[in-house]
Coordinates of N, CA and C in Angstrom, one line a residue:
M871 N 6.5 -11.9 6.4 CA 7.1 -11.8 5.1 C 6.5 -10.8 4.1
P872 N 5.2 -10.6 4.2 CA 4.7 -9.5 3.3 C 5.4 -8.2 3.7
Q873 N 6.1 -7.7 2.7 CA 6.8 -6.4 2.9 C 5.9 -5.3 2.2
I874 N 5.3 -4.5 3.0 CA 4.3 -3.5 2.5 C 4.9 -2.1 2.6
T875 N 5.0 -1.4 1.5 CA 5.5 0.0 1.5 C 4.5 0.9 1.0
V876 N 4.2 1.9 1.7 CA 3.2 2.9 1.3 C 3.8 4.3 1.2
E877 N 3.8 4.8 0.0 CA 4.3 6.1 -0.3 C 3.1 7.0 -0.4
Y878 N 3.2 8.2 0.3 CA 2.0 9.1 0.3 C 2.5 10.5 0.3
S879 N 1.8 11.4 -0.3 CA 2.2 12.8 -0.4 C 2.1 13.4 1.0
E880 N 3.1 14.3 1.3 CA 3.1 14.9 2.6 C 1.8 15.8 2.8
S881 N 1.2 16.2 1.7 CA 0.0 17.0 1.9 C -1.2 16.1 2.4
L882 N -1.0 14.8 2.5 CA -2.0 13.9 3.0 C -1.7 13.6 4.5
E883 N -0.7 14.2 5.1 CA -0.3 13.8 6.4 C -1.5 13.7 7.4
D884 N -2.4 14.7 7.4 CA -3.5 14.7 8.3 C -4.8 14.1 7.7
A885 N -4.7 13.7 6.4 CA -5.9 13.2 5.7 C -5.9 11.7 5.6
F886 N -4.7 11.0 5.9 CA -4.6 9.6 5.6 C -4.3 8.9 7.0
D887 N -5.3 8.1 7.4 CA -5.2 7.3 8.6 C -4.3 6.1 8.3
R888 N -3.0 6.3 8.5 CA -2.0 5.3 8.1 C -2.1 4.0 9.0
R889 N -2.2 4.2 10.3 CA -2.3 3.1 11.2 C -3.6 2.3 11.0
G890 N -4.7 3.0 10.8 CA -6.0 2.3 10.5 C -5.9 1.6 9.2
F891 N -5.3 2.2 8.2 CA -5.1 1.5 6.9 C -4.3 0.2 7.1
A892 N -3.2 0.3 7.8 CA -2.4 -0.9 8.0 C -3.1 -2.0 8.7
L893 N -3.8 -1.6 9.8 CA -4.5 -2.6 10.6 C -5.7 -3.2 9.8
A894 N -6.3 -2.5 8.9 CA -7.4 -3.1 8.0 C -6.8 -3.9 6.9
L895 N -5.6 -3.5 6.4 CA -5.0 -4.3 5.3 C -4.4 -5.6 5.7
H896 N -3.8 -5.7 6.9 CA -3.1 -7.0 7.2 C -4.0 -8.2 7.2
P897 N -5.2 -8.2 7.8 CA -6.0 -9.4 7.7 C -6.4 -9.7 6.2
V898 N -6.6 -8.7 5.4 CA -6.9 -8.9 4.0 C -5.7 -9.6 3.3
V899 N -4.5 -9.2 3.6 CA -3.3 -9.8 3.0 C -3.3 -11.3 3.4
V900 N -3.5 -11.6 4.7 CA -3.5 -12.9 5.2 C -4.6 -13.8 4.5
E901 N -5.8 -13.3 4.4 CA -6.9 -14.0 3.7 C -6.6 -14.2 2.2
T902 N -6.1 -13.2 1.6 CA -6.0 -13.3 0.1 C -4.8 -14.1 -0.4
V903 N -3.7 -14.0 0.3 CA -2.5 -14.7 -0.2 C -1.9 -15.6 0.8
S904 N -2.7 -16.0 1.8 CA -2.2 -17.0 2.7 C -0.9 -16.7 3.4
A905 N -0.9 -15.5 4.0 CA 0.3 -15.1 4.7 C -0.1 -15.1 6.2
G906 N 1.0 -15.1 7.1 CA 0.7 -15.1 8.5 C 0.6 -13.6 9.0
L907 N -0.4 -13.4 9.9 CA -0.6 -12.0 10.3 C 0.7 -11.4 11.0
P908 N 1.4 -12.2 11.9 CA 2.6 -11.6 12.5 C 3.7 -11.2 11.5
A909 N 3.6 -11.8 10.3 CA 4.6 -11.5 9.3 C 4.4 -10.3 8.5
C910 N 3.2 -9.7 8.6 CA 2.8 -8.5 7.8 C 3.5 -7.3 8.4
K911 N 4.3 -6.6 7.6 CA 5.0 -5.4 8.1 C 4.7 -4.3 7.1
T912 N 4.2 -3.1 7.6 CA 3.9 -2.0 6.7 C 4.7 -0.8 7.2
R913 N 5.4 -0.2 6.3 CA 6.1 1.0 6.6 C 5.6 2.1 5.6
F914 N 5.6 3.3 6.1 CA 5.1 4.5 5.4 C 6.2 5.4 5.1
V915 N 6.2 5.9 3.8 CA 7.2 6.8 3.4 C 6.5 8.0 2.8
R916 N 6.8 9.2 3.5 CA 6.2 10.4 3.0 C 7.0 11.0 1.9
A917 N 6.2 11.2 0.8 CA 6.8 11.8 -0.4 C 6.8 13.3 -0.3
A918 N 7.9 14.0 -0.3 CA 8.0 15.4 -0.2 C 7.4 16.1 -1.4
G919 N 7.4 15.5 -2.5 CA 6.9 16.2 -3.7 C 6.2 15.2 -4.6
F920 N 5.2 15.6 -5.4 CA 4.5 14.8 -6.4 C 4.0 15.7 -7.5
V921 N 4.3 15.3 -8.7 CA 3.8 16.1 -9.9 C 3.1 15.1 -10.8
A922 N 1.8 15.4 -11.2 CA 1.1 14.6 -12.2 C 0.9 15.5 -13.4
G923 N 1.0 14.9 -14.6 CA 0.7 15.6 -15.8 C 1.5 16.9 -16.0
D924 N 0.8 18.0 -16.2 CA 1.5 19.2 -16.5 C 1.8 20.0 -15.2
G925 N 1.4 19.4 -14.0 CA 1.7 20.0 -12.7 C 0.8 21.2 -12.4
A926 N -0.3 21.4 -13.2 CA -1.1 22.5 -12.9 C -2.0 22.3 -11.7
A927 N -2.3 21.1 -11.4 CA -3.2 20.8 -10.2 C -2.4 20.4 -9.0
D928 N -3.1 20.6 -7.8 CA -2.4 20.2 -6.6 C -2.8 18.8 -6.3
D929 N -2.1 17.9 -7.0 CA -2.4 16.5 -6.8 C -1.6 15.8 -5.7
A930 N -2.1 14.7 -5.3 CA -1.4 13.9 -4.2 C -1.4 12.5 -4.7
V931 N -0.6 11.7 -4.0 CA -0.4 10.3 -4.4 C -0.4 9.4 -3.1
V932 N -1.0 8.2 -3.3 CA -0.8 7.1 -2.4 C -0.5 5.9 -3.2
H933 N 0.7 5.3 -3.1 CA 1.1 4.1 -3.8 C 1.5 3.1 -2.8
V934 N 0.9 1.9 -3.0 CA 1.1 0.8 -2.1 C 1.8 -0.4 -2.8
E935 N 2.9 -0.8 -2.3 CA 3.6 -2.0 -2.9 C 3.7 -3.1 -1.9
I936 N 3.2 -4.2 -2.3 CA 3.2 -5.4 -1.4 C 4.1 -6.4 -2.1
A937 N 5.2 -6.8 -1.4 CA 6.2 -7.8 -1.9 C 6.0 -9.1 -1.1
L938 N 5.9 -10.2 -1.9 CA 5.6 -11.5 -1.3 C 6.6 -12.5 -1.7
L939 N 6.8 -13.5 -0.9 CA 7.6 -14.7 -1.4 C 6.8 -15.3 -2.6
A940 N 7.6 -15.8 -3.6 CA 7.0 -16.3 -4.8 C 6.0 -17.4 -4.5
G941 N 5.1 -17.6 -5.4 CA 4.2 -18.8 -5.3 C 2.7 -18.4 -5.4
R942 N 2.4 -17.1 -5.3 CA 1.0 -16.7 -5.5 C 0.6 -16.6 -6.9
T943 N -0.6 -16.8 -7.3 CA -1.0 -16.7 -8.7 C -1.2 -15.2 -9.0
D944 N -1.1 -14.9 -10.3 CA -1.3 -13.5 -10.7 C -2.7 -13.1 -10.3
E945 N -3.7 -14.0 -10.4 CA -5.1 -13.6 -10.0 C -5.1 -13.2 -8.5
A946 N -4.5 -13.9 -7.7 CA -4.5 -13.6 -6.2 C -3.8 -12.3 -6.0
K947 N -2.7 -12.0 -6.7 CA -2.0 -10.7 -6.5 C -2.9 -9.6 -7.0
A948 N -3.6 -9.8 -8.1 CA -4.5 -8.7 -8.7 C -5.6 -8.5 -7.7
R949 N -6.2 -9.5 -7.1 CA -7.3 -9.4 -6.1 C -6.8 -8.6 -4.9
L950 N -5.6 -8.8 -4.5 CA -5.0 -8.1 -3.4 C -4.8 -6.6 -3.7
S951 N -4.3 -6.4 -4.9 CA -4.1 -5.0 -5.3 C -5.5 -4.2 -5.3
E952 N -6.5 -4.9 -5.8 CA -7.8 -4.2 -5.9 C -8.3 -4.0 -4.4
A953 N -8.1 -4.9 -3.5 CA -8.5 -4.8 -2.2 C -7.8 -3.6 -1.5
V954 N -6.5 -3.5 -1.8 CA -5.7 -2.4 -1.3 C -6.3 -1.0 -1.6
L955 N -6.7 -0.9 -2.9 CA -7.3 0.4 -3.3 C -8.6 0.7 -2.6
D956 N -9.4 -0.3 -2.4 CA -10.7 -0.2 -1.7 C -10.4 0.3 -0.2
I957 N -9.5 -0.4 0.4 CA -9.1 0.0 1.8 C -8.6 1.4 1.9
A958 N -7.7 1.7 1.0 CA -7.1 3.1 1.0 C -8.1 4.1 0.9
R959 N -9.1 3.9 0.1 CA -10.2 4.9 -0.1 C -10.9 5.2 1.2
R960 N -11.1 4.1 2.0 CA -11.8 4.2 3.3 C -11.0 5.0 4.3
Y961 N -9.7 5.0 4.2 CA -8.8 5.6 5.2 C -8.3 7.0 4.8
L962 N -8.8 7.5 3.7 CA -8.4 8.8 3.2 C -9.6 9.8 3.5
A963 N -9.4 10.8 4.2 CA -10.4 11.8 4.4 C -10.5 12.7 3.2
P964 N -11.7 13.3 3.0 CA -11.8 14.2 1.8 C -10.8 15.3 1.8
T965 N -10.3 15.5 0.6 CA -9.2 16.6 0.5 C -9.5 17.3 -0.8
R966 N -9.0 18.5 -0.9 CA -9.2 19.3 -2.1 C -8.3 18.8 -3.3
S967 N -7.3 18.0 -2.9 CA -6.4 17.5 -3.9 C -7.0 16.3 -4.6
T968 N -6.6 16.1 -5.9 CA -6.9 14.8 -6.6 C -5.9 13.8 -6.1
V969 N -6.4 12.7 -5.5 CA -5.4 11.7 -5.0 C -5.3 10.6 -6.0
H970 N -4.1 10.3 -6.4 CA -3.8 9.2 -7.4 C -3.5 8.0 -6.5
L971 N -4.4 7.0 -6.5 CA -4.2 5.8 -5.8 C -3.7 4.7 -6.7
S972 N -2.7 4.0 -6.3 CA -2.2 2.8 -7.1 C -1.7 1.8 -6.1
A973 N -1.6 0.5 -6.6 CA -1.2 -0.6 -5.8 C -0.5 -1.6 -6.7
E974 N 0.5 -2.2 -6.2 CA 1.2 -3.3 -6.9 C 1.5 -4.4 -5.9
T975 N 1.2 -5.6 -6.3 CA 1.6 -6.8 -5.5 C 2.5 -7.6 -6.4
R976 N 3.7 -7.8 -5.9 CA 4.7 -8.5 -6.7 C 5.5 -9.5 -5.8
D977 N 6.3 -10.3 -6.5 CA 7.1 -11.3 -5.9 C 8.4 -10.6 -5.4
L978 N 8.9 -11.0 -4.2 CA 10.2 -10.6 -3.8 C 11.3 -11.2 -4.6
D979 N 12.4 -10.6 -4.8 CA 13.5 -11.1 -5.5 C 14.0 -12.3 -4.7
T980 N 14.6 -13.3 -5.5 CA 15.2 -14.5 -4.8 C 16.3 -14.2 -3.9
S981 N 16.8 -13.0 -3.9 CA 17.9 -12.6 -3.0 C 17.4 -12.2 -1.6
Y982 N 16.1 -12.1 -1.5 CA 15.5 -11.6 -0.2 C 15.9 -12.5 1.0
R983 N 16.3 -11.9 2.0 CA 16.6 -12.6 3.3 C 16.1 -11.7 4.4
K984 N 15.9 -12.4 5.5 CA 15.5 -11.6 6.8 C 16.3 -12.2 7.9
G985 N 16.5 -11.4 8.9 CA 17.3 -11.9 10.0 C 16.8 -11.6 11.4

């Protein structure tokens, strides 16, 4: 059920260990918000472009969104978002770009279904 989407700048293609990140993240999701490990699904979306501020710098982005069935406390969701940032830092190789990291843990809409 945890639907995890990671958007990352294409400039990070070789600098971001996506598989390692997902494999490190899934157990943390299980522990933090009581999810089942087989239910964790992470997909990566390469962002062809990213502009921050006035666009003068060669910035990059990694944004992680975790969508869960309702019922977790705001505190648990905030802890998970903080953990995501820590894990992402470990799986990003040094780069000349400034990398903007962000994470959001939210509830799935009540219309969510899986088949």
